[in-house]
Amino acid sequence: MPPEIVLSTASFFPDTELAFRMAAECGYDGVEVMVNHDRHSQSPEAVRALTDRFGVRIRAVHVPCLVVSQHVWGWNPEVKLRRSVDMARAIGAGIGVVHPPFRWQRGYAEDFRDLVLQLDSPNGGGPRVTVENMFTVEALGRRVDPYRWNDDAAFSGFPVLTLDTSHAGAARQDLLELHASMGDRVHHLHLSDSTATRGDEHLPPGTGGLPLTELAQAMLARSFGGVVVIEVGFGRLPEGSRTSAARDSLEYARVAFGS
């Protein structure tokens, strides 16, 4: 079967309710909830209420591990990962998404791989815990890598992964080579475009320079059975164009993946 195409609530960050409404209006197959400082994203009860209201299923939960959400659910990153996995299990979402640790999170970084392996549920009973590829950033005229594990682009120590196409563009990585190195461990896809010139852009698919159609073909050739998540910065677009951009991005993904 072709993969489901869902909308990340991060696309309308931080407005979780708006993302659910847009997913319903545009006909997405579900949502990925990015936990953030919006109370609508922070509990099983809150997101179930949005599911009931808009009729949209929740397919994944993203840990609040952005720089701007470091304070959400406290400051302990292990607690936040565990709580996100618990939330995914409680609402029946089959996927958890987590970024690798920041380099300053030394204790968490040392235990991160073992923690992911402990929380991952390959045989059912809970979500798969996927680790997402990240990128370097520009600082004072040079590129700085703020994340642990980025020196291993394939994340070879982890059984299942989330491939983020915009992050690959921001890292100046060859997207098709990165996918090939990750292989069948790509369980989840964050789909957006990038010019690979201005950091982490999350552009609508087809508006940048990434080989997204070729990536879809490569993934289908590997019998990809995961979820395709549109994670585009629609909230940064002019208000009058957001709905059409969300619909166009869904259609792009449906055509590319035969969904």
Coordinates of C-alpha atoms in Angstrom, one line a residue:
M1 CA 0.0 0.0 0.0
P2 CA 1.2 3.6 -0.6
P3 CA 2.2 5.6 2.4
E4 CA -0.1 7.8 4.3
I5 CA 0.5 11.6 3.9
V6 CA 0.1 13.5 7.1
L7 CA 0.6 17.1 8.2
S8 CA 3.1 18.1 11.0
T9 CA 1.6 20.6 13.4
A10 CA 5.0 22.2 13.3
S11 CA 3.9 23.6 9.9
F12 CA 1.7 26.1 11.8
F13 CA 3.9 26.3 14.9
P14 CA 2.9 26.9 17.6
D15 CA -0.8 26.8 16.7
T16 CA -1.7 23.1 17.1
E17 CA -5.5 23.6 16.7
L18 CA -5.0 25.4 13.4
A19 CA -2.8 22.6 12.1
F20 CA -5.6 20.0 12.9
R21 CA -8.2 22.2 11.1
M22 CA -6.0 22.6 8.0
A23 CA -5.3 18.9 7.9
A24 CA -9.1 18.2 8.0
E25 CA -9.9 20.9 5.4
C26 CA -7.2 19.8 3.0
G27 CA -7.8 16.0 3.3
Y28 CA -4.6 14.8 4.9
D29 CA -4.5 11.3 6.3
G30 CA -3.6 12.5 9.8
V31 CA -1.2 14.6 11.7
E32 CA 2.1 14.5 13.5
V33 CA 1.9 16.4 16.8
M34 CA 4.9 18.6 17.6
V35 CA 4.7 19.1 21.4
N36 CA 5.4 22.7 22.2
H37 CA 4.3 25.5 24.6
D38 CA 0.8 25.5 23.2
R39 CA -1.3 23.6 25.8
H40 CA -3.3 21.9 23.0
S41 CA -0.2 19.9 22.2
Q42 CA 0.9 18.8 25.7
S43 CA -1.4 16.0 26.9
P44 CA -3.2 13.0 25.5
E45 CA -6.5 14.6 26.6
A46 CA -5.8 17.8 24.7
V47 CA -4.9 16.1 21.4
R48 CA -7.7 13.6 21.7
A49 CA -10.1 16.6 21.9
L50 CA -8.7 17.9 18.7
T51 CA -9.0 14.5 17.0
D52 CA -12.6 14.3 18.1
R53 CA -13.4 17.8 16.9
F54 CA -11.7 17.6 13.5
G55 CA -11.8 13.9 12.8
V56 CA -8.1 13.7 12.2
R57 CA -5.9 10.8 13.4
I58 CA -2.6 11.3 15.2
R59 CA 0.1 9.2 13.6
A60 CA 3.2 10.5 15.4
V61 CA 4.4 12.5 18.4
H62 CA 7.5 14.7 18.2
V63 CA 9.4 15.3 21.4
P64 CA 9.7 19.0 22.5
C65 CA 13.4 19.2 21.8
L66 CA 13.7 22.4 19.7
V67 CA 15.8 25.2 21.1
V68 CA 12.6 27.3 21.6
S69 CA 10.8 24.4 23.4
Q70 CA 13.6 23.4 25.8
H71 CA 11.4 24.5 28.8
V72 CA 8.3 22.5 27.8
W73 CA 7.7 19.7 30.3
G74 CA 10.7 20.8 32.3
W75 CA 14.4 20.9 31.4
N76 CA 15.3 17.2 31.6
P77 CA 15.5 15.8 28.0
E78 CA 15.2 12.2 29.1
V79 CA 12.0 12.9 30.9
K80 CA 10.6 14.7 27.8
L81 CA 11.5 11.7 25.6
R82 CA 9.9 9.3 28.0
R83 CA 6.8 11.4 28.3
S84 CA 6.5 11.7 24.6
V85 CA 6.7 8.0 24.1
D86 CA 4.0 7.6 26.9
M87 CA 1.8 10.1 25.1
A88 CA 2.2 8.4 21.8
R89 CA 1.2 5.0 23.4
A90 CA -1.8 6.6 25.1
I91 CA -3.2 8.0 21.9
G92 CA -2.4 5.1 19.7
A93 CA 0.3 6.9 17.6
G94 CA 2.8 4.5 16.2
I95 CA 5.8 6.7 15.9
G96 CA 7.9 8.9 18.1
V97 CA 10.4 11.4 16.7
V98 CA 13.4 12.8 18.6
H99 CA 16.3 14.9 17.6
P100 CA 19.8 13.8 18.7
P101 CA 21.1 15.5 21.8
F102 CA 22.8 18.9 21.8
R103 CA 26.4 18.7 22.6
W104 CA 26.0 20.5 25.9
Q105 CA 23.5 17.8 27.1
R106 CA 26.5 15.6 28.0
G107 CA 24.8 13.1 30.4
Y108 CA 21.8 12.7 28.1
A109 CA 24.1 12.3 25.1
E110 CA 26.0 9.6 26.8
D111 CA 22.9 7.6 27.5
F112 CA 20.9 8.6 24.4
R113 CA 21.4 5.5 22.3
D114 CA 20.6 3.1 25.1
L115 CA 17.6 5.1 26.0
V116 CA 16.2 5.0 22.5
L117 CA 16.8 1.3 22.3
Q118 CA 15.0 0.8 25.6
L119 CA 12.0 2.9 24.6
D120 CA 11.6 1.6 21.0
S121 CA 8.9 -1.0 20.5
P122 CA 9.8 -3.0 17.4
N123 CA 7.3 -5.8 18.3
G124 CA 4.3 -3.7 19.0
G125 CA 2.8 -2.5 22.3
G126 CA 4.2 1.0 21.8
P127 CA 5.6 3.4 19.2
R128 CA 8.8 3.1 17.2
V129 CA 11.2 5.7 18.4
T130 CA 12.9 7.3 15.4
V131 CA 15.9 9.5 15.5
E132 CA 15.9 12.5 13.1
N133 CA 18.9 13.8 11.0
M134 CA 19.9 17.3 11.9
F135 CA 22.3 20.0 10.5
T136 CA 25.1 22.4 11.2
V137 CA 24.5 26.1 11.7
E138 CA 26.2 29.3 10.8
A139 CA 27.9 31.2 13.7
L140 CA 30.4 34.0 13.5
G141 CA 31.3 33.2 9.9
R142 CA 31.8 29.5 10.4
R143 CA 29.7 26.4 10.5
V144 CA 29.1 24.9 13.9
D145 CA 27.7 21.5 14.7
P146 CA 25.5 21.7 17.8
Y147 CA 24.4 18.1 17.8
R148 CA 25.9 14.8 18.9
W149 CA 25.8 11.9 16.4
N150 CA 26.0 14.2 13.4
D151 CA 29.5 12.9 12.7
D152 CA 27.7 9.6 11.7
A153 CA 25.3 10.8 9.0
A154 CA 23.7 7.4 8.7
F155 CA 23.0 7.2 12.4
S156 CA 24.2 3.6 12.2
G157 CA 23.6 2.9 16.0
F158 CA 19.8 3.4 15.7
P159 CA 17.3 0.8 14.3
V160 CA 14.7 3.3 12.9
L161 CA 15.1 6.8 11.6
T162 CA 13.2 9.9 10.5
L163 CA 14.7 11.4 7.3
D164 CA 14.2 15.2 7.2
T165 CA 14.8 16.5 3.7
S166 CA 15.1 20.2 4.7
H167 CA 17.7 19.3 7.3
A168 CA 19.7 17.4 4.6
G169 CA 19.6 20.6 2.5
A170 CA 20.6 22.8 5.4
A171 CA 23.5 20.4 6.1
R172 CA 24.6 20.6 2.4
Q173 CA 24.2 16.8 2.2
D174 CA 23.4 14.9 -1.0
L175 CA 19.8 13.8 -0.2
L176 CA 19.8 10.6 -2.3
E177 CA 23.2 9.5 -0.9
L178 CA 22.0 10.2 2.6
H179 CA 18.9 8.1 2.0
A180 CA 21.0 5.3 0.6
S181 CA 23.2 5.3 3.6
M182 CA 20.2 5.0 5.9
G183 CA 18.6 2.3 3.9
D184 CA 15.6 0.4 5.1
R185 CA 15.9 2.0 8.6
V186 CA 14.1 5.1 7.2
H187 CA 10.8 4.6 9.0
H188 CA 9.4 8.1 8.8
L189 CA 9.9 11.0 6.3
H190 CA 9.6 14.8 7.0
L191 CA 9.1 16.1 3.5
S192 CA 9.8 19.7 2.5
D193 CA 12.1 21.5 0.0
S194 CA 15.2 23.6 0.4
T195 CA 17.5 25.8 -1.7
A196 CA 20.4 24.5 0.4
T197 CA 21.6 28.1 0.7
R198 CA 19.7 29.7 3.7
G199 CA 19.7 27.2 6.5
D200 CA 16.7 25.1 7.5
E201 CA 14.0 26.4 5.2
H202 CA 11.1 23.9 5.1
L203 CA 9.8 25.2 1.8
P204 CA 6.8 23.7 0.0
P205 CA 7.8 20.6 -2.1
G206 CA 8.7 21.6 -5.6
T207 CA 9.7 25.2 -4.8
G208 CA 13.4 24.5 -3.9
G209 CA 16.1 22.4 -5.4
L210 CA 16.0 19.1 -3.7
P211 CA 15.5 15.9 -5.7
L212 CA 12.2 15.0 -3.9
T213 CA 10.6 13.0 -6.8
E214 CA 13.8 10.9 -7.1
L215 CA 13.8 10.4 -3.4
A216 CA 10.2 9.1 -3.5
Q217 CA 11.1 6.7 -6.2
A218 CA 14.1 5.4 -4.3
M219 CA 12.0 5.0 -1.2
L220 CA 9.2 3.2 -3.0
A221 CA 11.9 0.9 -4.6
R222 CA 12.8 -0.1 -1.0
S223 CA 9.1 -0.8 -0.3
F224 CA 8.9 2.1 2.1
G225 CA 6.0 1.4 4.5
G226 CA 6.2 4.3 6.8
V227 CA 4.5 7.7 7.0
V228 CA 5.2 10.8 4.8
V229 CA 4.9 14.0 6.9
I230 CA 4.5 17.4 5.2
E231 CA 6.6 19.6 7.5
V232 CA 6.5 23.0 5.7
G233 CA 6.6 26.5 7.2
F234 CA 3.1 27.4 6.1
G235 CA 2.8 29.8 9.0
R236 CA 5.5 31.9 7.5
L237 CA 3.6 32.3 4.2
P238 CA 1.1 35.2 3.6
E239 CA -2.2 34.2 5.3
G240 CA -4.1 34.1 2.0
S241 CA -1.8 31.5 0.5
R242 CA -1.5 29.0 3.3
T243 CA -4.5 26.8 2.5
S244 CA -3.6 26.5 -1.2
A245 CA 0.1 25.8 -0.3
A246 CA -1.0 23.1 2.1
R247 CA -3.2 21.5 -0.5
D248 CA -0.5 21.7 -3.2
S249 CA 2.0 20.1 -0.9
L250 CA -0.4 17.2 -0.2
E251 CA -1.0 16.8 -3.9
Y252 CA 2.7 16.8 -4.6
A253 CA 3.3 14.1 -2.1
R254 CA 0.4 12.0 -3.3
V255 CA 1.7 12.1 -6.9
A256 CA 5.3 11.4 -5.9
F257 CA 4.4 8.5 -3.6
G258 CA 1.4 7.2 -5.6
S259 CA -0.9 7.7 -2.5

